[in-house]
Tab-separated table of C-alpha atoms and ligand atoms in Angstrom:
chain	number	residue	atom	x	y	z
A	412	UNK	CA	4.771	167.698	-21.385
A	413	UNK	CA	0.975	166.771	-20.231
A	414	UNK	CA	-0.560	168.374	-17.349
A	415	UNK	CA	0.073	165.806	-14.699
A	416	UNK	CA	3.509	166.106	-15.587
A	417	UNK	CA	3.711	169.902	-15.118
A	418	UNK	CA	2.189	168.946	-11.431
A	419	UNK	CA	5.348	166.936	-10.964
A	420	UNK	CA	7.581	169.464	-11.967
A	421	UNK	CA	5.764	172.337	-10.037
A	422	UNK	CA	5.578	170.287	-7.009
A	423	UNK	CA	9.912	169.431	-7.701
A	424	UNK	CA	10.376	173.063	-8.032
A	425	UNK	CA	8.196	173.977	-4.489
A	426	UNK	CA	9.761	171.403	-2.628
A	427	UNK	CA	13.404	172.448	-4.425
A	428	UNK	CA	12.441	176.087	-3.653
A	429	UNK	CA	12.335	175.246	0.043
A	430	UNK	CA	15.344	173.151	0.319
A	431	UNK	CA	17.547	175.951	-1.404
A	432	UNK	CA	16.163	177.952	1.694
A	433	UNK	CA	16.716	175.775	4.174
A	434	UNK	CA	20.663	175.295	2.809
A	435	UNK	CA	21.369	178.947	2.705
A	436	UNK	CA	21.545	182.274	4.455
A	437	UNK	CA	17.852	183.931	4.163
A	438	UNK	CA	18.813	187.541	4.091
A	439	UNK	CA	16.607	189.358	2.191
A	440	UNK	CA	15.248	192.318	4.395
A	441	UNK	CA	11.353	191.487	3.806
A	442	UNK	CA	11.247	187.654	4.221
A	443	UNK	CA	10.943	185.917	7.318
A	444	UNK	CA	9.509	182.556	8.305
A	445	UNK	CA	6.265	181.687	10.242
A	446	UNK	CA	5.804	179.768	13.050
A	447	UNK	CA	4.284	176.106	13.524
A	448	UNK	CA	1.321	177.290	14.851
A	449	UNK	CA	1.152	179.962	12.215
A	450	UNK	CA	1.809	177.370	9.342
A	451	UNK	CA	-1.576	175.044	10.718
A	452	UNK	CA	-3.986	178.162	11.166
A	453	UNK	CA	-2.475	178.695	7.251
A	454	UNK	CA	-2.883	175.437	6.217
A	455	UNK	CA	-6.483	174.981	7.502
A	456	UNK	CA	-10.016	174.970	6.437
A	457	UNK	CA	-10.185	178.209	6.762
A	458	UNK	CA	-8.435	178.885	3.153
A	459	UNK	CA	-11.628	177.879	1.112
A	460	UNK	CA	-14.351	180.462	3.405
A	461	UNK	CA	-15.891	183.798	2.705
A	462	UNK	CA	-16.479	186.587	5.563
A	463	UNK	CA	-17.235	190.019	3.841
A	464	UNK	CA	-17.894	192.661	6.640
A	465	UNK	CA	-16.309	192.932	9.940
A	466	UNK	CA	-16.933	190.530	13.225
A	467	UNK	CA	-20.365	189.965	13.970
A	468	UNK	CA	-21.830	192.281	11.001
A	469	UNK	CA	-21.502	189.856	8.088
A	470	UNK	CA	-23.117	189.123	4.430
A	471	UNK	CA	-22.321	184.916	4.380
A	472	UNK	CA	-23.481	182.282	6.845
A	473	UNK	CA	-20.832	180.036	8.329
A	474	UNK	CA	-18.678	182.703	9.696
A	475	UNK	CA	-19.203	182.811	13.985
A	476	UNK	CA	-16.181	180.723	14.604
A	477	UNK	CA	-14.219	183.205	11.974
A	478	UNK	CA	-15.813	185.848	14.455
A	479	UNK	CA	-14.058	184.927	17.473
A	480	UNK	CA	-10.583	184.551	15.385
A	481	UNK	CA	-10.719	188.210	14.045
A	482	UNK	CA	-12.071	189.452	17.023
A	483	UNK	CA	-9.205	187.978	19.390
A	484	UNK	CA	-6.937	189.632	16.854
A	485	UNK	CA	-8.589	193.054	16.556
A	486	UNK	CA	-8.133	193.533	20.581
A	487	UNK	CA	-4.380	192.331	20.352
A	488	UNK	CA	-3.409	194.118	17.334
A	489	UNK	CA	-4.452	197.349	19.443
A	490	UNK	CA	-2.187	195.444	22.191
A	491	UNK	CA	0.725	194.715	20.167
A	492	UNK	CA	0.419	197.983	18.058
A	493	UNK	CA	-0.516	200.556	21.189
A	494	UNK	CA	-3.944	201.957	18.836
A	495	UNK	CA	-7.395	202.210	19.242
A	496	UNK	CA	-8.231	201.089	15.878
A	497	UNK	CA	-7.120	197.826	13.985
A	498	UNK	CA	-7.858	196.511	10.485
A	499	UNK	CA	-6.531	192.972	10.057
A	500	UNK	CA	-8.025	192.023	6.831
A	501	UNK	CA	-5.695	193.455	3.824
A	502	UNK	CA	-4.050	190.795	2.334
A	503	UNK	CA	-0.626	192.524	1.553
A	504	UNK	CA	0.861	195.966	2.753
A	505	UNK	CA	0.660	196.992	-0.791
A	506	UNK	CA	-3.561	196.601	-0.457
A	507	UNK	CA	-2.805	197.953	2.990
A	508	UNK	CA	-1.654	200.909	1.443
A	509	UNK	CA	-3.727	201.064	-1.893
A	510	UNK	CA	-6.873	200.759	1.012
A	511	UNK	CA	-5.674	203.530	2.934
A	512	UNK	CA	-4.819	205.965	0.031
A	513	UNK	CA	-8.712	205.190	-1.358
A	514	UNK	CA	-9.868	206.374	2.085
A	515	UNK	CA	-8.183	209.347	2.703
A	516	UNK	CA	-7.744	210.836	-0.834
A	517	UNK	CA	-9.358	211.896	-3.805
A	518	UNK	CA	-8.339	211.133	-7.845
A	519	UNK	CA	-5.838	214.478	-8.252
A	520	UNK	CA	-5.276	215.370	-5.072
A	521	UNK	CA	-1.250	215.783	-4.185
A	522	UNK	CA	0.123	213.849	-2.197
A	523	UNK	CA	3.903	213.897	-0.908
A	524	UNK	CA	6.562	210.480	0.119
A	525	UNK	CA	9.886	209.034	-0.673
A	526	UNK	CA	10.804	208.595	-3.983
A	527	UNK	CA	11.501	204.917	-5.098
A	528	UNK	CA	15.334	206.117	-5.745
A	529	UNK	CA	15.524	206.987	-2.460
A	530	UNK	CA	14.316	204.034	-0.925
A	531	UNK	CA	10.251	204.460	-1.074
A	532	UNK	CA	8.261	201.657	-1.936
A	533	UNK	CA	6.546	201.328	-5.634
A	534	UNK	CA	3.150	201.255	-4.181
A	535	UNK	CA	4.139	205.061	-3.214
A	536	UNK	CA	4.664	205.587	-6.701
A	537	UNK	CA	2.660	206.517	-10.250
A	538	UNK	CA	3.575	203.066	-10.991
A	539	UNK	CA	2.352	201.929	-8.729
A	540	UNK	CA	-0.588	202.426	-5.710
A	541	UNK	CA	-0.314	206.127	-5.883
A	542	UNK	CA	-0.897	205.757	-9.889
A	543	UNK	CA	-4.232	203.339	-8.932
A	544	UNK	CA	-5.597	206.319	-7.417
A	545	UNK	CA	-4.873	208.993	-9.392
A	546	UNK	CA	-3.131	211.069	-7.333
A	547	UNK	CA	-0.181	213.769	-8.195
A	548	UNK	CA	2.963	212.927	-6.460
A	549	UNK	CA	5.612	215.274	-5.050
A	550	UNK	CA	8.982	213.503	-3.958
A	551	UNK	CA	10.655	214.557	-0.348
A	552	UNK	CA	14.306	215.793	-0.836
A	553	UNK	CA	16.508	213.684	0.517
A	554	UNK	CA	19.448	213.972	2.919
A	555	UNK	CA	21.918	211.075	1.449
A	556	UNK	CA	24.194	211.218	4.353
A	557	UNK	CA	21.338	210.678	6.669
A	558	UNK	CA	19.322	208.243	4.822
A	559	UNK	CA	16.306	209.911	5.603
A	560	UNK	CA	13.935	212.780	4.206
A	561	UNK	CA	15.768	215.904	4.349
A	562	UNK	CA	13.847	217.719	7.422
A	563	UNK	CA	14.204	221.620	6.567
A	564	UNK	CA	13.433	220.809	2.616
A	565	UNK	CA	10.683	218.817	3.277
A	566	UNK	CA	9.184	221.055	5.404
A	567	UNK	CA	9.443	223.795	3.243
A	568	UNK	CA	7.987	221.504	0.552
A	569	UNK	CA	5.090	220.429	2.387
A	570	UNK	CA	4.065	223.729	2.950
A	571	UNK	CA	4.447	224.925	-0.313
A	572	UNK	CA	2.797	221.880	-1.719
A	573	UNK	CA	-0.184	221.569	0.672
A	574	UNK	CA	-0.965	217.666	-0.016
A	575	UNK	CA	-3.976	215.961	1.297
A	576	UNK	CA	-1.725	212.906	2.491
A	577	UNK	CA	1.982	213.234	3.621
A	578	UNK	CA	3.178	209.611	3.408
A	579	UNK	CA	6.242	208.984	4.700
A	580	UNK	CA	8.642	205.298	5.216
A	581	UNK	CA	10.260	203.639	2.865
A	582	UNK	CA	12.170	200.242	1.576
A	583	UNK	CA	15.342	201.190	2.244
A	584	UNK	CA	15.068	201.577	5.617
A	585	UNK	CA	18.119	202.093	8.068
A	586	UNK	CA	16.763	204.727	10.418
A	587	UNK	CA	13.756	206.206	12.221
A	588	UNK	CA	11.596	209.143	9.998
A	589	UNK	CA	12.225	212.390	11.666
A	590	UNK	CA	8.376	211.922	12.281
A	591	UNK	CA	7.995	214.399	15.049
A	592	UNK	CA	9.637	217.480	12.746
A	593	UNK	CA	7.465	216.618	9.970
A	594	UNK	CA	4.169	215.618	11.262
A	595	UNK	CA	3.255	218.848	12.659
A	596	UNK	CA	4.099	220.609	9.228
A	597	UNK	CA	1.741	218.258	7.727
A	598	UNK	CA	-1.188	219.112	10.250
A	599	UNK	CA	-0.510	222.780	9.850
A	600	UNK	CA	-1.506	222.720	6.450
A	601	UNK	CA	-4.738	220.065	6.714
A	602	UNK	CA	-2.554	217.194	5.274
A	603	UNK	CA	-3.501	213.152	6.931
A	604	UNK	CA	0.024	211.902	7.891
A	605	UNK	CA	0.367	208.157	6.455
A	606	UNK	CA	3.707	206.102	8.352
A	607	UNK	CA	4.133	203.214	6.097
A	608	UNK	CA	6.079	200.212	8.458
A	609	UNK	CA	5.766	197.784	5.881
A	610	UNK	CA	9.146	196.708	7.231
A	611	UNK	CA	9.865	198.208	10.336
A	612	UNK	CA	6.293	197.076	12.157
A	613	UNK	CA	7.851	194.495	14.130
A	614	UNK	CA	10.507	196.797	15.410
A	615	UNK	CA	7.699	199.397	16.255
A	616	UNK	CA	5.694	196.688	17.896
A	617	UNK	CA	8.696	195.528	19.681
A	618	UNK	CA	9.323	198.955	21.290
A	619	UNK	CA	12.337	199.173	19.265
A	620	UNK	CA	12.362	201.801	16.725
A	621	UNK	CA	9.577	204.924	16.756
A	622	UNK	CA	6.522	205.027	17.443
A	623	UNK	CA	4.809	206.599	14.417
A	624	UNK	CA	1.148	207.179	16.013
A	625	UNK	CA	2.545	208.657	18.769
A	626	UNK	CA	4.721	210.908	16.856
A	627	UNK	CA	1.922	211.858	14.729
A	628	UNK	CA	0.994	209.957	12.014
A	629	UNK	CA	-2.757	209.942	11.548
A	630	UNK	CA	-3.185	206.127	9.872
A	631	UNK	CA	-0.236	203.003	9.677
A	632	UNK	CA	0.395	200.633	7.019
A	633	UNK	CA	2.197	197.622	7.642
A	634	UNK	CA	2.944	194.311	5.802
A	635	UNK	CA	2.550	191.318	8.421
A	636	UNK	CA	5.252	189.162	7.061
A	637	UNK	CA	8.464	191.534	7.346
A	638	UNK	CA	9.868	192.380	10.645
A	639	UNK	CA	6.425	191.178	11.913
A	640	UNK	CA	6.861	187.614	11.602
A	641	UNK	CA	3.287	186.600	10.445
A	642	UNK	CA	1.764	185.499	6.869
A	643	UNK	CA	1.765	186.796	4.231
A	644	UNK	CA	-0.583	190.179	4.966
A	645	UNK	CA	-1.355	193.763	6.007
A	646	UNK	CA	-2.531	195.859	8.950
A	647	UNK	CA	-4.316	199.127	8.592
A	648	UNK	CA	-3.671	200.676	12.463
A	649	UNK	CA	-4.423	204.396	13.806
A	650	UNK	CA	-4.977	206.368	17.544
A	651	UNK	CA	-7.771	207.697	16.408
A	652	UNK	CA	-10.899	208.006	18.621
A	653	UNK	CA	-13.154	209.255	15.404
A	654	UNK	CA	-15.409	206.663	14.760
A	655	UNK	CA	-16.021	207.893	10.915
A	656	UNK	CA	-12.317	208.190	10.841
A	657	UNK	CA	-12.633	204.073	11.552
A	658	UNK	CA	-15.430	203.450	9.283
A	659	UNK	CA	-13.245	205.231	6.556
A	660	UNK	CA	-10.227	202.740	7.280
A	661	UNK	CA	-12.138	199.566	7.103
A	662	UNK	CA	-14.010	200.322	3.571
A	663	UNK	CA	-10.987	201.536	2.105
A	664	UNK	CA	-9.889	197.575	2.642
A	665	UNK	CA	-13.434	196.335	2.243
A	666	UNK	CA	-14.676	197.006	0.320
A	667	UNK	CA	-12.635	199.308	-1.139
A	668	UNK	CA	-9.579	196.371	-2.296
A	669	UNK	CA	-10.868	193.288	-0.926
A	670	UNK	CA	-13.858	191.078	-1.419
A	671	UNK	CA	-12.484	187.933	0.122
A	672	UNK	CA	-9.492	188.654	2.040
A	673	UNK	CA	-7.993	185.359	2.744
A	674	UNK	CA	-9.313	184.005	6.598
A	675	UNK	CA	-6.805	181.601	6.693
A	676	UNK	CA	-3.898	184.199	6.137
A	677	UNK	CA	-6.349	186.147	8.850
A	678	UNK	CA	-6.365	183.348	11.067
A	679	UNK	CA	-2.230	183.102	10.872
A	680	UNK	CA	-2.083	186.509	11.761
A	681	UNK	CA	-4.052	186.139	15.212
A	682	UNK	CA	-1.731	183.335	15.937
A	683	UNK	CA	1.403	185.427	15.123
A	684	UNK	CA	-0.295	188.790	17.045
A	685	UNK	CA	-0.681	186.371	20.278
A	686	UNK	CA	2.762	185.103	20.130
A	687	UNK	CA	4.202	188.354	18.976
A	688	UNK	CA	2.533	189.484	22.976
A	689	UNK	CA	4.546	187.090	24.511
A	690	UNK	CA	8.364	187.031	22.092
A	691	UNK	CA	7.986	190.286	20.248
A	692	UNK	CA	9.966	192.735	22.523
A	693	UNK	CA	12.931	190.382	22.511
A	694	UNK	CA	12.893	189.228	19.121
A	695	UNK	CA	12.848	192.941	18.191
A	696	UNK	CA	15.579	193.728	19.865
A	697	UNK	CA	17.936	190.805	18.610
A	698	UNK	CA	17.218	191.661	15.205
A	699	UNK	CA	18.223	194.858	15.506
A	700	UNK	CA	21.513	193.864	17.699
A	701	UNK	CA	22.372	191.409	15.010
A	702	UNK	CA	22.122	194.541	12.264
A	703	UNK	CA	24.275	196.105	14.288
A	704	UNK	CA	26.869	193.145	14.713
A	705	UNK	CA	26.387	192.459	10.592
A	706	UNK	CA	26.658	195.947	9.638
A	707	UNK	CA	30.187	195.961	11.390
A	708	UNK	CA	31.642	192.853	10.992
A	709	UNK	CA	31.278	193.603	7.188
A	710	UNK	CA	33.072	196.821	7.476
A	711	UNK	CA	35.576	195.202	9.543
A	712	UNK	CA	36.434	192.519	6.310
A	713	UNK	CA	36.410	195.647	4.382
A	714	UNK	CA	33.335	196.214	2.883
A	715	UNK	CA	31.576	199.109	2.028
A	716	UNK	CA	28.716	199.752	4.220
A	717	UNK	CA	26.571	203.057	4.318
A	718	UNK	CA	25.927	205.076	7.126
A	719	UNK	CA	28.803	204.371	9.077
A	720	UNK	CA	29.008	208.653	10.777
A	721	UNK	CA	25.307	207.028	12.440
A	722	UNK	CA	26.518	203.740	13.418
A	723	UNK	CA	25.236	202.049	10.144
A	724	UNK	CA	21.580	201.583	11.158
A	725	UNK	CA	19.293	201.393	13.999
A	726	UNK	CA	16.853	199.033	12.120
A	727	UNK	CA	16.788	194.898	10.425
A	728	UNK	CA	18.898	196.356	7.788
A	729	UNK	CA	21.655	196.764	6.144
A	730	UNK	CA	23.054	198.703	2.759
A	731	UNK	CA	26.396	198.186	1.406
A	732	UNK	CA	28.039	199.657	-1.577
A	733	UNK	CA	29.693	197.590	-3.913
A	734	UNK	CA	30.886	199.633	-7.213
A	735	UNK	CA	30.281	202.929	-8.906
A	736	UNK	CA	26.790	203.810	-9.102
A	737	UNK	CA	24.569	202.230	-11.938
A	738	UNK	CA	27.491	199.711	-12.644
A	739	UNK	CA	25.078	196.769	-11.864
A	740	UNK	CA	27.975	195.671	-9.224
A	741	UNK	CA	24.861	195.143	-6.873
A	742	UNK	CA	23.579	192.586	-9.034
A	743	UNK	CA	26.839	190.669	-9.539
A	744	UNK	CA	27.326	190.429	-6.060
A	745	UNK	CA	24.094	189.352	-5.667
A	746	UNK	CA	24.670	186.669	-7.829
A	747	UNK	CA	27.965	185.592	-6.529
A	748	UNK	CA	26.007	185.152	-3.383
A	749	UNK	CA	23.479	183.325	-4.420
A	750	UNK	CA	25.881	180.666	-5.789
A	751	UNK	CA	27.361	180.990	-2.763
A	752	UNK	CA	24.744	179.781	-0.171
A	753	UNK	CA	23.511	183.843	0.546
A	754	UNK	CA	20.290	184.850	-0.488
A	755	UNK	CA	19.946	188.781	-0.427
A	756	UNK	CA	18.476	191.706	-3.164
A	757	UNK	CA	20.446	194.377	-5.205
A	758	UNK	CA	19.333	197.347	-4.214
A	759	UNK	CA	19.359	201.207	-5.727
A	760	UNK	CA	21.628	203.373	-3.817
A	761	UNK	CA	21.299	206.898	-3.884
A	762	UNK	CA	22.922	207.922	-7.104
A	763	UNK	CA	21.812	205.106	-9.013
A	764	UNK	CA	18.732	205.725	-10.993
A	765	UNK	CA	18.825	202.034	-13.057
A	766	UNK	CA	16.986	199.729	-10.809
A	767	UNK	CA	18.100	196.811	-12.837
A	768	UNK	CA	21.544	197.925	-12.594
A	769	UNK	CA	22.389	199.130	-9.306
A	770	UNK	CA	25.582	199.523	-7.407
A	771	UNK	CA	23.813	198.252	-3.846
A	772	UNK	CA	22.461	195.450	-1.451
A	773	UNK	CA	20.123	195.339	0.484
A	774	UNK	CA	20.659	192.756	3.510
A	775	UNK	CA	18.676	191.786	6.610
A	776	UNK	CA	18.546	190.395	9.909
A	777	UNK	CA	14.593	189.093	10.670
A	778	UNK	CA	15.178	185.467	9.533
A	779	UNK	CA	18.807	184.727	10.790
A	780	UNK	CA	17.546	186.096	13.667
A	781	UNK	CA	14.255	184.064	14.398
A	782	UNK	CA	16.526	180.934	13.360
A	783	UNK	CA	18.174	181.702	16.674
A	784	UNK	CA	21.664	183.035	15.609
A	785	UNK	CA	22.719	185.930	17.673
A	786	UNK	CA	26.162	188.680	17.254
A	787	UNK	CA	28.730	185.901	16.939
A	788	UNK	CA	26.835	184.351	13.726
A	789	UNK	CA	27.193	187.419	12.139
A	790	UNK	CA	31.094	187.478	12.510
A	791	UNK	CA	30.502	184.244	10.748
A	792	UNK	CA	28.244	185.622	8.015
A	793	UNK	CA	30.901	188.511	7.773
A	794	UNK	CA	33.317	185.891	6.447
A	795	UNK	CA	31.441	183.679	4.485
A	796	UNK	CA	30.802	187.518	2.579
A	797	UNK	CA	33.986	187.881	2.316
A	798	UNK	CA	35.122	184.843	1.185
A	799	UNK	CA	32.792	185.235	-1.703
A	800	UNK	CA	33.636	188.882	-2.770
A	801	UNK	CA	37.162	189.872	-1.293
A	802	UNK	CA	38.528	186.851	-1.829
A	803	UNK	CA	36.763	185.404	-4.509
A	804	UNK	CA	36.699	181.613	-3.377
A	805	UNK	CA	35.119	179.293	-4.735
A	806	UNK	CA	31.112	179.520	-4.986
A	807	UNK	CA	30.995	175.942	-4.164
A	808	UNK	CA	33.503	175.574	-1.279
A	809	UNK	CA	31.390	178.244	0.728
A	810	UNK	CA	27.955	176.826	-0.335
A	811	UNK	CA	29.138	173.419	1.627
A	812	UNK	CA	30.286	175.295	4.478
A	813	UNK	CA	27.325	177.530	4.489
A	814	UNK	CA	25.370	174.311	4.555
A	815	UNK	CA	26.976	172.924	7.568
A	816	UNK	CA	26.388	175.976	9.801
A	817	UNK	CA	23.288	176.590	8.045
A	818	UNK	CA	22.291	172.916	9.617
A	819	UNK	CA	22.658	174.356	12.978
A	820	UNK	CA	19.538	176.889	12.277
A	821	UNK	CA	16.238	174.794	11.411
A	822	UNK	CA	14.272	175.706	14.186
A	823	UNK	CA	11.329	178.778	14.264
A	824	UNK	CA	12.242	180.483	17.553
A	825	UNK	CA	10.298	183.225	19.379
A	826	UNK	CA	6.840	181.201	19.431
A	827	UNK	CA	4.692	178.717	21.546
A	828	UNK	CA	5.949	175.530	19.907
A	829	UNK	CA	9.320	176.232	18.294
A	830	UNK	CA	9.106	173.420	15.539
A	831	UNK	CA	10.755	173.029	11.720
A	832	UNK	CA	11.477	176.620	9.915
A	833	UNK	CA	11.297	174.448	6.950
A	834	UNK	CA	8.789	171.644	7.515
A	835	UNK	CA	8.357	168.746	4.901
A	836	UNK	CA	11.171	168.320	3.387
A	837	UNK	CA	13.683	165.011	2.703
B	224	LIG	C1	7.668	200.421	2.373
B	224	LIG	C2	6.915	199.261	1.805
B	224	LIG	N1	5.590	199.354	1.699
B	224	LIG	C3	4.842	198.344	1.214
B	224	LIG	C4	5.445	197.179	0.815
B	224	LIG	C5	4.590	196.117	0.224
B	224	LIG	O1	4.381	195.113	1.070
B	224	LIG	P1	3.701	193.759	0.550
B	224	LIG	O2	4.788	193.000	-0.098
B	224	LIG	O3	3.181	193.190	1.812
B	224	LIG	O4	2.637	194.152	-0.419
B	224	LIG	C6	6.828	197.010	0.911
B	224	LIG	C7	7.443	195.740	0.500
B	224	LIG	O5	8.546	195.411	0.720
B	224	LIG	C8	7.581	198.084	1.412
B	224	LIG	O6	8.905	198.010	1.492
């Protein structure tokens, strides 16, 4: 095949990539779709300029209008977020993360967080971010029934362990970290307390989950994409009033793991952080209502669904079990989903230690949601999951009714200009 031919085909497979969303159920706990506004600050000029350094302090010419677009979003990111300090430059929540760890932490120092089995993300991980900075790790116990760090172990461990950074949030994410119990334990023994909401920052922001720099985390991560329905990107976000605390923060991201740090992506996230002001309260609390709704309507057709003695969850997600642990059931369902018009991830459970195998999945709320379905869609999604896994229907049959209600939901809600959630497409 000759190059302009491979154009053809990559340009099939984007535009085939987006239909195949637009026909199905987008449940996949860390996707979520941007707004029209959003899309054109994306989709602008912007995507081809260079602004090293911070508003009004730069090394390139050409950047005052840029100035005015990160500045509006630096004063309502500490709006939206409730912090004196905002970094909105990292391009992911990984380099959020990768950033923050560079700034507060030295190769070999110890630092404590979730384990990926339990839910923590790989850029907490040797294999990941933690590994980039050479630090020793030392995994929370974990309280299975709870879904959360186990509080009197973790303690215990903390103090014993005296890390330079407690990190603490995770992938898996059902419930609030026990932030308050922990925090202090962290302080008494000179450790920075990181609260990574990589996927619960819209939720925070919305007033509807914790509030981690209240409760006394030192620094927050965030991806801007998740729960937060912005680009692709990161935030870097703290209450503190220590300047060199600040000036820490923003070279860990520049230029600690950005040169360029994509002003378009930038510019989409001051368009999301202005309409997240106005929709963000409400759209964080439908999400979570529709979790809710999900999360029992499954259990109702009979599914397995973790959690249940604490009501399931109290966040955008939710876990369900679907075979014996490391069977790779999680993946088969995921598969027979898939086929089915359902996009969602197999996810570890606790017990499984095969990520490519694992008995789970992982489902979520944030795009359903911002398509404007509320509580009674998830009855519906409740059947359409059972239809493909109790009952064992047809792949096909559901995909074509999945596509019919599906048509219902094209519109990007909870913004100025609700337009197309998939624009551009025949
Ligand atoms: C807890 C946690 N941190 C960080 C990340 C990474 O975010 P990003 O994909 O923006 O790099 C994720 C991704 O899902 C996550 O779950």
């Amino acid at each position: 095949m000759g190059t302009r031919e491979s154009v053809t085909r990559a340009l099939e497979a984007i535009e085939n990539s987006g239909r195949h969303y637009r026909d199905s159920l987008p449940m996949i706990a860390s996707e979520n779709i941007i707004s029209p506004l959003v899309r054109k600050a994306c989709n602008s000029d912007l995507h081809g300029r260079y602004a090293e350094g911070l508003p009004f302090k730069r090394y390139y010419q050409g950047c005052d209008d840029f100035d005015t677009i990160e500045d509006l979003g630096i004063i309502s990111a500490k709006k939206v977020f409730n912090c004196t300090f905002a970094n909105i430059q990292s391009t992911s929540g990984t380099n959020s993360n990768i950033g923050t760890l560079k700034a507060l932490t030295k190769p070999g120092d110890t630092i404590t967080a979730v384990s990926t089995a339990d839910g923590g993300h790989i850029s907490h991980a040797r294999m990941g971010g933690v590994g980039v900075r050479g630090l020793n790790l030392i995994t929370y116990p974990w309280d299975e029934d709870r879904m959360e760090p186990d509080i009197d172990a973790s303690a215990k461990l903390i103090r014993e362990s005296e890390p330079s950074l407690a990190l603490f949030g995770q992938s898996v994410f059902l419930f609030p970290t026990p932030m308050k119990e922990l925090a202090d334990v962290a302080h008494e023994v000179d450790a920075k307390v990181m609260y990574d909401s990589a996927h619960v920052l819209g939720l925070i922001a919305g007033g509807q989950f914790q509030d981690p720099l209240g409760e006394g985390a030192d620094v927050m991560t965030g991806s801007s994409h998740k729960t937060f329905p912005g680009p692709q990107g990161g935030f870097v976000l703290s209450k503190s009033e220590d300047e060199k605390f600040h000036r820490k923060l923003n070279s860990g991201i520049f230029p600690g793991v950005c040169s360029s740090y994509h002003l378009h992506h930038v510019a989409g996230k001051v368009i999301s952080l202005l309409e997240f002001e106005e929709f963000g309260e409400k759209y964080a609390s439908d999400i979570i209502a529709n979790s809710k709704a999900l999360a029992s309507a499954l259990a109702s057709e009979g599914f397995d669904v973790l959690a249940e003695d604490r009501g399931y969850t109290e966040s955008h997600q939710v876990v369900t079990r679907h075979g014996e642990k490391d069977s790779g059931a999680g993946r088969k369902a995921a598969k027979i989903l898939e086929d089915s018009g359902i996009i969602t991830n197999m996810n570890m459970l606790p017990g499984d230690t095969k990520a490519l195998s694992p008995s789970g999945l992982r489902l979520g709320t944030p795009e359903l949601t911002r398509l404007g379905m509320g509580t009674d869609e998830m009855q519906d999604i409740a059947k359409f999951f059972s239809r493909a896994l109790i009952s064992k229907e047809s792949p096909k049959n559901i995909r074509n009714d999945i596509m019919s209600f599906k048509s219902n939901f094209q519109t990007v809600n909870y913004c100025f200009e609700p337009g197309p959630a998939y624009p551009g497409l025949d």
